[in-house]
Tab-separated table of C-alpha atoms in Angstrom:
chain	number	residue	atom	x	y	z
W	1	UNK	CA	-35.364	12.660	1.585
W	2	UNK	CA	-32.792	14.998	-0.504
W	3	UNK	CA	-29.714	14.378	-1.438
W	4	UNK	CA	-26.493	15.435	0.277
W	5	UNK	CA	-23.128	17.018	-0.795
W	6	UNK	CA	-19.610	17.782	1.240
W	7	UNK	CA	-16.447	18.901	0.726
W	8	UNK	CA	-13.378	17.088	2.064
W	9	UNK	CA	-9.804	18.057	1.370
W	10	UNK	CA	-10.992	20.354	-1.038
W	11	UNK	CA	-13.182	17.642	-3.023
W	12	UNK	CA	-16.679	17.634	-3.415
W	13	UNK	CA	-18.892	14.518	-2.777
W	14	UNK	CA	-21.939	13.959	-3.597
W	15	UNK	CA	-25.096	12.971	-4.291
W	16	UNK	CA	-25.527	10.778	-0.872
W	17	UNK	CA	-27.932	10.375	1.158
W	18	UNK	CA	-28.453	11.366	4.366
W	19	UNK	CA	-27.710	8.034	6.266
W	20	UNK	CA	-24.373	7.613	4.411
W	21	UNK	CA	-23.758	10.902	5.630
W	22	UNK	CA	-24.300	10.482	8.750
W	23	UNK	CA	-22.312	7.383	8.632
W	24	UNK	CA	-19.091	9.084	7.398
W	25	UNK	CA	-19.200	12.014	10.013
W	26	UNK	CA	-19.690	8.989	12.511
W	27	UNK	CA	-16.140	7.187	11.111
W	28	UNK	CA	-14.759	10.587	11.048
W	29	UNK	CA	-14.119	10.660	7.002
W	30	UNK	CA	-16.383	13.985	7.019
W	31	UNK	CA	-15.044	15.752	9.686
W	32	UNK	CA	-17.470	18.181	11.765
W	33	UNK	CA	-16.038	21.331	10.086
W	34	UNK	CA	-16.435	20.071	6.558
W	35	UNK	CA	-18.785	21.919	4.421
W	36	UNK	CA	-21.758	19.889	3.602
W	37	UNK	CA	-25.123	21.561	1.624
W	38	UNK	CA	-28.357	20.065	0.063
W	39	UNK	CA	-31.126	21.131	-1.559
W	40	UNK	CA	-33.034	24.078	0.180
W	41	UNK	CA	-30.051	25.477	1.976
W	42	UNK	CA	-28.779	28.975	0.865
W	43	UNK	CA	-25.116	27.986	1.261
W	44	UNK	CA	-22.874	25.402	2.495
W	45	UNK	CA	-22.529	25.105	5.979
W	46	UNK	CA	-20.551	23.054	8.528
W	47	UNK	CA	-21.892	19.797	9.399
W	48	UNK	CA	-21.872	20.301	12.969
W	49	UNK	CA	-24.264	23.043	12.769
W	50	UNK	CA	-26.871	21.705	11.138
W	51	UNK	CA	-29.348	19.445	13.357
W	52	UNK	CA	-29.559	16.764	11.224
W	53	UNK	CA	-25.662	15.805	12.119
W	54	UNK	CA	-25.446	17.576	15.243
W	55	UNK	CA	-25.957	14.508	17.633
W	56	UNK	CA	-23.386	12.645	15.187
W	57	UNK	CA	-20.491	15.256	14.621
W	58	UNK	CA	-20.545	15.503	18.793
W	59	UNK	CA	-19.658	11.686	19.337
W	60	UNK	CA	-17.518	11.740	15.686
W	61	UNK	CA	-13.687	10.757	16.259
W	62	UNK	CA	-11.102	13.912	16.727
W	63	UNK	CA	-8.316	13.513	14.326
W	64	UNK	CA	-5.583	15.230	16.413
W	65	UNK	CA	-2.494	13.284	16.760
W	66	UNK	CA	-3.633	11.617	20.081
W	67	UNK	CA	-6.390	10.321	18.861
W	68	UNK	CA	-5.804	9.232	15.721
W	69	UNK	CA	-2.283	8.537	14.198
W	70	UNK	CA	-3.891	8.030	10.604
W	71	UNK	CA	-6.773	10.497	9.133
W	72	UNK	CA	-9.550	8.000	8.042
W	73	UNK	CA	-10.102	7.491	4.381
W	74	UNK	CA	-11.929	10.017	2.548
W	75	UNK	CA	-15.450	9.643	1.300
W	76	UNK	CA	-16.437	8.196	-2.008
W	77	UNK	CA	-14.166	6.061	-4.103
W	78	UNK	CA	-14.649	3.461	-6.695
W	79	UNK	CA	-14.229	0.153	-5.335
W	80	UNK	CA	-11.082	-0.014	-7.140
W	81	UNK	CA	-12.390	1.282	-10.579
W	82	UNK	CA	-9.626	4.285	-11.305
W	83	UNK	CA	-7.614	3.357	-14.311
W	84	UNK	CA	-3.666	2.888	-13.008
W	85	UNK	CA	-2.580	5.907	-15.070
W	86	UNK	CA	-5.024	8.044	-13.145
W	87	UNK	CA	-3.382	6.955	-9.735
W	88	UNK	CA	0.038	7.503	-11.121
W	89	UNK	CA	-1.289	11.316	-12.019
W	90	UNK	CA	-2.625	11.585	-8.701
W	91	UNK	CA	0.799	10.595	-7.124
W	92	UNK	CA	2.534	12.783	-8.846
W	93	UNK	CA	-0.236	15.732	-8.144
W	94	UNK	CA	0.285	15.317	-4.769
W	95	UNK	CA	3.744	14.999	-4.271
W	96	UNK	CA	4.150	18.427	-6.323
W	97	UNK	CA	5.772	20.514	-4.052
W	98	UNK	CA	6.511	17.659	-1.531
W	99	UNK	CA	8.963	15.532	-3.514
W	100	UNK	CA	11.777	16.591	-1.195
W	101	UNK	CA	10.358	15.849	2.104
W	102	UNK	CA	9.005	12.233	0.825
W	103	UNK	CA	12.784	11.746	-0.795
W	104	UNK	CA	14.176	12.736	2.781
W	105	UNK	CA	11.241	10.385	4.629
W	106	UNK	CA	12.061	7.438	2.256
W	107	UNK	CA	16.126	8.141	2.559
W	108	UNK	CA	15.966	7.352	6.067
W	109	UNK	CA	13.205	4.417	5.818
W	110	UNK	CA	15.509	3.020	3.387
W	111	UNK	CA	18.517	3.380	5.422
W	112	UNK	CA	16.776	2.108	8.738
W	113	UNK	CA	15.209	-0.931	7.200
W	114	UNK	CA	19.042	-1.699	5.805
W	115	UNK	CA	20.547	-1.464	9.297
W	116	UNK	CA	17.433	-3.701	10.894
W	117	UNK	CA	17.900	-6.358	7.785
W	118	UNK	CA	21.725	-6.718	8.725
W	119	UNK	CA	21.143	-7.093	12.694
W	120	UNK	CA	20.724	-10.260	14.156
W	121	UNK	CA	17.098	-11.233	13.875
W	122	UNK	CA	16.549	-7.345	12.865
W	123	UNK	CA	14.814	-7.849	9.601
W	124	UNK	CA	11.931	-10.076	11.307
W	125	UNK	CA	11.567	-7.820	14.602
W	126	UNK	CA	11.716	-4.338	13.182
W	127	UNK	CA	11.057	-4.168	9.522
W	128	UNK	CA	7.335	-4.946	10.510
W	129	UNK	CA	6.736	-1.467	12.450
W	130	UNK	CA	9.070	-0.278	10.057
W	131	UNK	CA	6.989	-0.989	7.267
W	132	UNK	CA	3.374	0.498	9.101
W	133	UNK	CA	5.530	3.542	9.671
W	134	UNK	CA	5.980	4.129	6.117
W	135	UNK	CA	2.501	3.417	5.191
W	136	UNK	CA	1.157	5.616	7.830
W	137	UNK	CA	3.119	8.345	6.379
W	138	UNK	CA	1.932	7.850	2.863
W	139	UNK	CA	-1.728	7.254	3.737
W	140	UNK	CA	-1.530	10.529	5.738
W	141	UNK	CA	0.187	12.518	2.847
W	142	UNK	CA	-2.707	10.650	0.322
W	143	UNK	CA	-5.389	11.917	2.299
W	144	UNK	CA	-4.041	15.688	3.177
W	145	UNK	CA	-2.877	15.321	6.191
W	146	UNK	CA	0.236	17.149	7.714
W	147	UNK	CA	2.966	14.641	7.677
W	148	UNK	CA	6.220	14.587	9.776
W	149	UNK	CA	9.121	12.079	10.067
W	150	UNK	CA	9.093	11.015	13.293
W	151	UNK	CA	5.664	8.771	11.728
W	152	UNK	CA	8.181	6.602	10.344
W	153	UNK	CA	8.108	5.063	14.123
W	154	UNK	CA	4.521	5.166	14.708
W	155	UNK	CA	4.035	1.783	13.311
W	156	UNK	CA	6.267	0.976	17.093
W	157	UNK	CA	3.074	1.505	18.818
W	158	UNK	CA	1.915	-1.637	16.847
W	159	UNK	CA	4.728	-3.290	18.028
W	160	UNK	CA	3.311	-6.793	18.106
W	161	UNK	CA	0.797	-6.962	15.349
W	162	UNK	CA	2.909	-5.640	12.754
W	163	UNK	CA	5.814	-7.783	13.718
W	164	UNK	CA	3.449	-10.552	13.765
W	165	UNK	CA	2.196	-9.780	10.489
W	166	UNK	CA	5.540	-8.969	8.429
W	167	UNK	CA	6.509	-12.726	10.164
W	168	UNK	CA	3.663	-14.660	8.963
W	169	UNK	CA	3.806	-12.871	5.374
W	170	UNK	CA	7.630	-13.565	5.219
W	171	UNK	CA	6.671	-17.421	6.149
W	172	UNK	CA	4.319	-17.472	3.158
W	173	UNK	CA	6.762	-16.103	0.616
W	174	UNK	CA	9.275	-18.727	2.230
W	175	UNK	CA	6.802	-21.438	1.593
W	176	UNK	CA	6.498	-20.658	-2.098
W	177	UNK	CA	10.217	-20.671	-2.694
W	178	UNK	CA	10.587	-24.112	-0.866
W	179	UNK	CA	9.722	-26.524	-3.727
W	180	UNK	CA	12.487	-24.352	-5.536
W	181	UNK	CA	15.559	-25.467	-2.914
W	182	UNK	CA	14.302	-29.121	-3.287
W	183	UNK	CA	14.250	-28.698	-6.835
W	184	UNK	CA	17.949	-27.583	-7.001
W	185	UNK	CA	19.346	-30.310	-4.562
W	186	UNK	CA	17.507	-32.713	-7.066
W	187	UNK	CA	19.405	-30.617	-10.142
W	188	UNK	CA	22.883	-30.819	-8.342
W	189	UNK	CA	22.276	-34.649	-7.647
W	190	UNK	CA	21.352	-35.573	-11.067
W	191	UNK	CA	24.428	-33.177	-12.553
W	192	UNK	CA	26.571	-35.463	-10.233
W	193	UNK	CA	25.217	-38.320	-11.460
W	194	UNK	CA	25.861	-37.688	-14.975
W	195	UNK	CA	29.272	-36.220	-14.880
W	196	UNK	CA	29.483	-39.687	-13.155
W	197	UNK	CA	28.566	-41.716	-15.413
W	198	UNK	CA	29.310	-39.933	-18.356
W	199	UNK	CA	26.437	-42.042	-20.285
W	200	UNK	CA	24.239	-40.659	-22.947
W	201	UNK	CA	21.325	-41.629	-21.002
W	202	UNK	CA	22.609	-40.238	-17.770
W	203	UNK	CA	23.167	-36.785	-20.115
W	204	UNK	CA	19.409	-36.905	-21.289
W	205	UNK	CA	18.515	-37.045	-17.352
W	206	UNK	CA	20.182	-33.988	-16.277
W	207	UNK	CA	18.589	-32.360	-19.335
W	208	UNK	CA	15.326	-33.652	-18.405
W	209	UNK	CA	15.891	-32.934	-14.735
W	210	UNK	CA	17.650	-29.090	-15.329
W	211	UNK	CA	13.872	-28.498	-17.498
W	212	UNK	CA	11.731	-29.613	-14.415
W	213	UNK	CA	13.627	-27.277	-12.134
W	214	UNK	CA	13.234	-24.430	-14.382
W	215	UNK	CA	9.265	-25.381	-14.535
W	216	UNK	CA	9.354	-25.417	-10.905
W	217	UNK	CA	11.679	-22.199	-10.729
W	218	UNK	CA	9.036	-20.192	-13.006
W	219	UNK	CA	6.031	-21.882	-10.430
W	220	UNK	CA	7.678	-20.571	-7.645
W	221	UNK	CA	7.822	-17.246	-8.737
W	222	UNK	CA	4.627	-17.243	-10.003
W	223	UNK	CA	3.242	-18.466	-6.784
W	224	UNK	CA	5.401	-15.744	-4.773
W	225	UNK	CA	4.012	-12.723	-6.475
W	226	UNK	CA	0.508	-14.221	-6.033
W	227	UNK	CA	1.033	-14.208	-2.342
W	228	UNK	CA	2.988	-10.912	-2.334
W	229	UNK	CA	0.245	-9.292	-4.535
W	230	UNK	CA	-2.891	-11.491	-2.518
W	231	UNK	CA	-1.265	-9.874	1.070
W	232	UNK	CA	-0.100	-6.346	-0.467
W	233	UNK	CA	-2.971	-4.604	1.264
W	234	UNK	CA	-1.881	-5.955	5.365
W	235	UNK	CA	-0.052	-2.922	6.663
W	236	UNK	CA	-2.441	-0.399	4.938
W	237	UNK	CA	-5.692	-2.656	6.762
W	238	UNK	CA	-3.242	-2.517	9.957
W	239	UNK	CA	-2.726	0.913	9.667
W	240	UNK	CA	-6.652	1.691	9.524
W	241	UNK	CA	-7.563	-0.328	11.656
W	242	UNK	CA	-6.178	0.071	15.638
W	243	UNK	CA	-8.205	-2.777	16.634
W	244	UNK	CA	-7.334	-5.358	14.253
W	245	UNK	CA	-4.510	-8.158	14.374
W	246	UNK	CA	-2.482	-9.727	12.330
W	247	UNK	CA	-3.628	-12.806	11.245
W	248	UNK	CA	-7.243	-10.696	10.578
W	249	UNK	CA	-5.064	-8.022	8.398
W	250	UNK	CA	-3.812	-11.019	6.321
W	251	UNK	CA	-7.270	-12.474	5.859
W	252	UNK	CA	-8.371	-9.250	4.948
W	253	UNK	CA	-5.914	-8.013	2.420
W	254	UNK	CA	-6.936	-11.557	0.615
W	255	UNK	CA	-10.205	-10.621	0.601
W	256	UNK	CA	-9.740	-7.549	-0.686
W	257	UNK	CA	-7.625	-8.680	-3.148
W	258	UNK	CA	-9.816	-10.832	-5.242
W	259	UNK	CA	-10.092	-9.828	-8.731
W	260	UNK	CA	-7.677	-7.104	-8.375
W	261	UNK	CA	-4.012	-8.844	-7.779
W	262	UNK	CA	-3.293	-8.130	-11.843
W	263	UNK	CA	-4.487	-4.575	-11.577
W	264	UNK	CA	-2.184	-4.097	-8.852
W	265	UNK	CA	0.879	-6.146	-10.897
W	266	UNK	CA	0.378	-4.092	-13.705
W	267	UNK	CA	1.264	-0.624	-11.129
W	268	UNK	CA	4.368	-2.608	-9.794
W	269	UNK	CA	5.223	-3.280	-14.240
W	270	UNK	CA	5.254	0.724	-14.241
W	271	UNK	CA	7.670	1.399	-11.531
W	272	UNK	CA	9.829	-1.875	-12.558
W	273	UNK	CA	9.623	0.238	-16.140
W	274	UNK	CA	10.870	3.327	-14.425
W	275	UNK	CA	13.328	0.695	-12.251
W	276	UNK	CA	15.103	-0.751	-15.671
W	277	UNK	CA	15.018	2.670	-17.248
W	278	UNK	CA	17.162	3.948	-14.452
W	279	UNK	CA	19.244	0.883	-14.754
W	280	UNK	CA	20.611	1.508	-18.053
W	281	UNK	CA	20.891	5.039	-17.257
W	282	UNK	CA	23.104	4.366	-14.540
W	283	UNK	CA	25.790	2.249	-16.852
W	284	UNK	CA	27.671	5.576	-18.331
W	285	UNK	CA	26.893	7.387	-15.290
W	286	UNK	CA	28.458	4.891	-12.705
W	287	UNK	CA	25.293	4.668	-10.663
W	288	UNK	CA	24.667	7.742	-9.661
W	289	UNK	CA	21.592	8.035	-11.705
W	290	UNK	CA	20.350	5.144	-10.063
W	291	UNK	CA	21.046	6.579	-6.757
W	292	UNK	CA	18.854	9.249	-8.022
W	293	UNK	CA	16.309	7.399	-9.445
W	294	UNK	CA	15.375	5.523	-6.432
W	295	UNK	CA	15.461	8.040	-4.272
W	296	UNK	CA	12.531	10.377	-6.936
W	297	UNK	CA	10.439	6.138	-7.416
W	298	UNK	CA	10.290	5.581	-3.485
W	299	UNK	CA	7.668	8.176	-3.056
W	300	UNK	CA	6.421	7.830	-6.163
W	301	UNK	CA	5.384	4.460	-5.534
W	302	UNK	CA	4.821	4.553	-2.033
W	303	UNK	CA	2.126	7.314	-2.754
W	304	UNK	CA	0.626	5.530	-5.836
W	305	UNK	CA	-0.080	2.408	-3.657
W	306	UNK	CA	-1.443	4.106	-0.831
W	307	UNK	CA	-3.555	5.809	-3.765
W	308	UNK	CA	-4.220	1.787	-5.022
W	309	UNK	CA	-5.201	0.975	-1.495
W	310	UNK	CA	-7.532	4.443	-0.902
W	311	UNK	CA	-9.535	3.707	-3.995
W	312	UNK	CA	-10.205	0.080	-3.061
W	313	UNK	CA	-11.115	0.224	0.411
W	314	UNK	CA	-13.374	3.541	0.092
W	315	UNK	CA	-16.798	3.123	0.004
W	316	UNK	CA	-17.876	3.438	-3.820
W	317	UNK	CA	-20.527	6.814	-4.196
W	318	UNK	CA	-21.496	8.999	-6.920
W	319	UNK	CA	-18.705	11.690	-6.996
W	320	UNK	CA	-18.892	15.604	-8.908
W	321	UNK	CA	-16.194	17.440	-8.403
């Protein structure tokens, strides 16, 4: 059986065969229209109208907007294999030309997830759909789709799972940063103590205790950007996925994330590089720099994780462009 090409987005796949084919007209990442060719054929030709997919591309998911609210992830891939600065290049590949309408879409996700973070109970209700709003948006502009602001409230049509989700993922951060607040009300207490007593012994005892906070301090952030990094991939799986809850998103992104967490901290080092750059630009310029910076990294990064999360989840396949 020969081997198969397409075209998607203007990027050739290829070789596959013709069940994996078949298989990514079926989830709709080869659409119907895409050119596909192999061996034999004089040119490349839509997949629908060849008979070999014509069965498939009938039954294959439509990708308007009322079918789909995210385009499904484009063939091939590497199973998480692209080097970091080759996402970065991506990101800023596709935003060329764009930069202004993903400033303006990030402006207002930005502003909206301030407002819902100083209501009452906001931050826990609404920065979940918030959240798969933005990533819908991204995931769209990563995979060529036509993007529009008004997806910034799609994620509202997952009302309950991604409220559900941002919840249970705040409760885990929470839970790493507990042993922390015990560890301080044991600092105050021995500080008391000594300023109490006045001893030299009672002295050596805050010492000691002020060096086991600081161990715990350091193990609680340690342990929150392993759960931040371990769960980093929920909205994106959420966003996917129509069918799929919360607590399986969570589960998921874990999965997913094994062996890859410190790829994916050493993305977040770049932007904090950017972040701190900015910073100390900002000093002489009395923050308008950062202003400016923030607005040019939220795209940047939003689109260079979606990019993260494309690469890892596709399917891996031989790829010429």
């Amino acid at each position: 059986m020969g081997k198969w090409f397409c075209i998607v987005n203007g990027q050739q796949y290829g070789p596959i065969d013709l069940e994996l084919l078949r298989q990514w007209i079926a989830q709709g990442r080869v659409r119907p229209g895409d050119a596909v060719w192999t061996e034999g054929m004089a040119q490349w030709a839509p997949a629908s109208s060849l008979p070999q997919f014509a069965d498939i591309a009938a039954a294959a998911p439509r990708l308007g907007p009322e079918s789909r609210r995210v385009l499904p992830a484009s063939p091939g891939g590497t199973g998480g294999a692209t080097p970091n600065a080759e996402l970065t290049a991506r990101a800023r590949a596709i935003l060329k030309g764009r930069w202004w309408p993903a400033i303006g879409f990030c402006l207002l996700w930005i502003l909206l997830s301030y407002l819902a973070a100083i209501v009452p109970f906001g931050q826990l209700i609404l920065l979940g759909p918030l959240t798969l709003g933005g990533v819908i948006y991204f995931l769209t502009l990563v995979r060529g789709g036509s993007v529009r602001v008004g997806m910034l409230f799609d994620g509202f049509s997952r009302f309950g799972e991604s409220m559900v989700a941002y919840l249970l993922y705040s409760l885990a951060m929470l839970a790493c940063m507990v042993p922390m607040f015990l560890a301080m009300i044991m600092m105050m207490a021995g500080l008391a103590i000594a300023a109490g007593q006045g001893s030299d012994a009672s002295v050596i005892g805050a010492i000691l205790v002020f060096l086991l906070v600081l161990l715990i301090l350091i193990a609680c952030i340690v342990a929150t950007w392993i759960v931040s990094l371990m769960f980093a991939m929920t909205f994106f799986l959420l966003a996917d996925n129509p069918g799929m809850g919360a607590i399986d998103a969570l589960k998921a992104s874990r999965a997913m994330m094994q062996g890859y967490k410190g790829k994916l901290f050493c993305l977040y080092l770049r932007m904090m590089g950017w972040a701190l750059l900015a910073y100390l630009a900002a000093l002489p310029t009395l923050g308008l720099s950062l202003i400016a910076a923030v607005l040019f990294l939220s795209p940047y990064g939003a689109t260079m994780f979606a990019l993260f999360y494309e690469d890892l989840k596709a399917a891996p396949a031989r790829m010429t462009v």
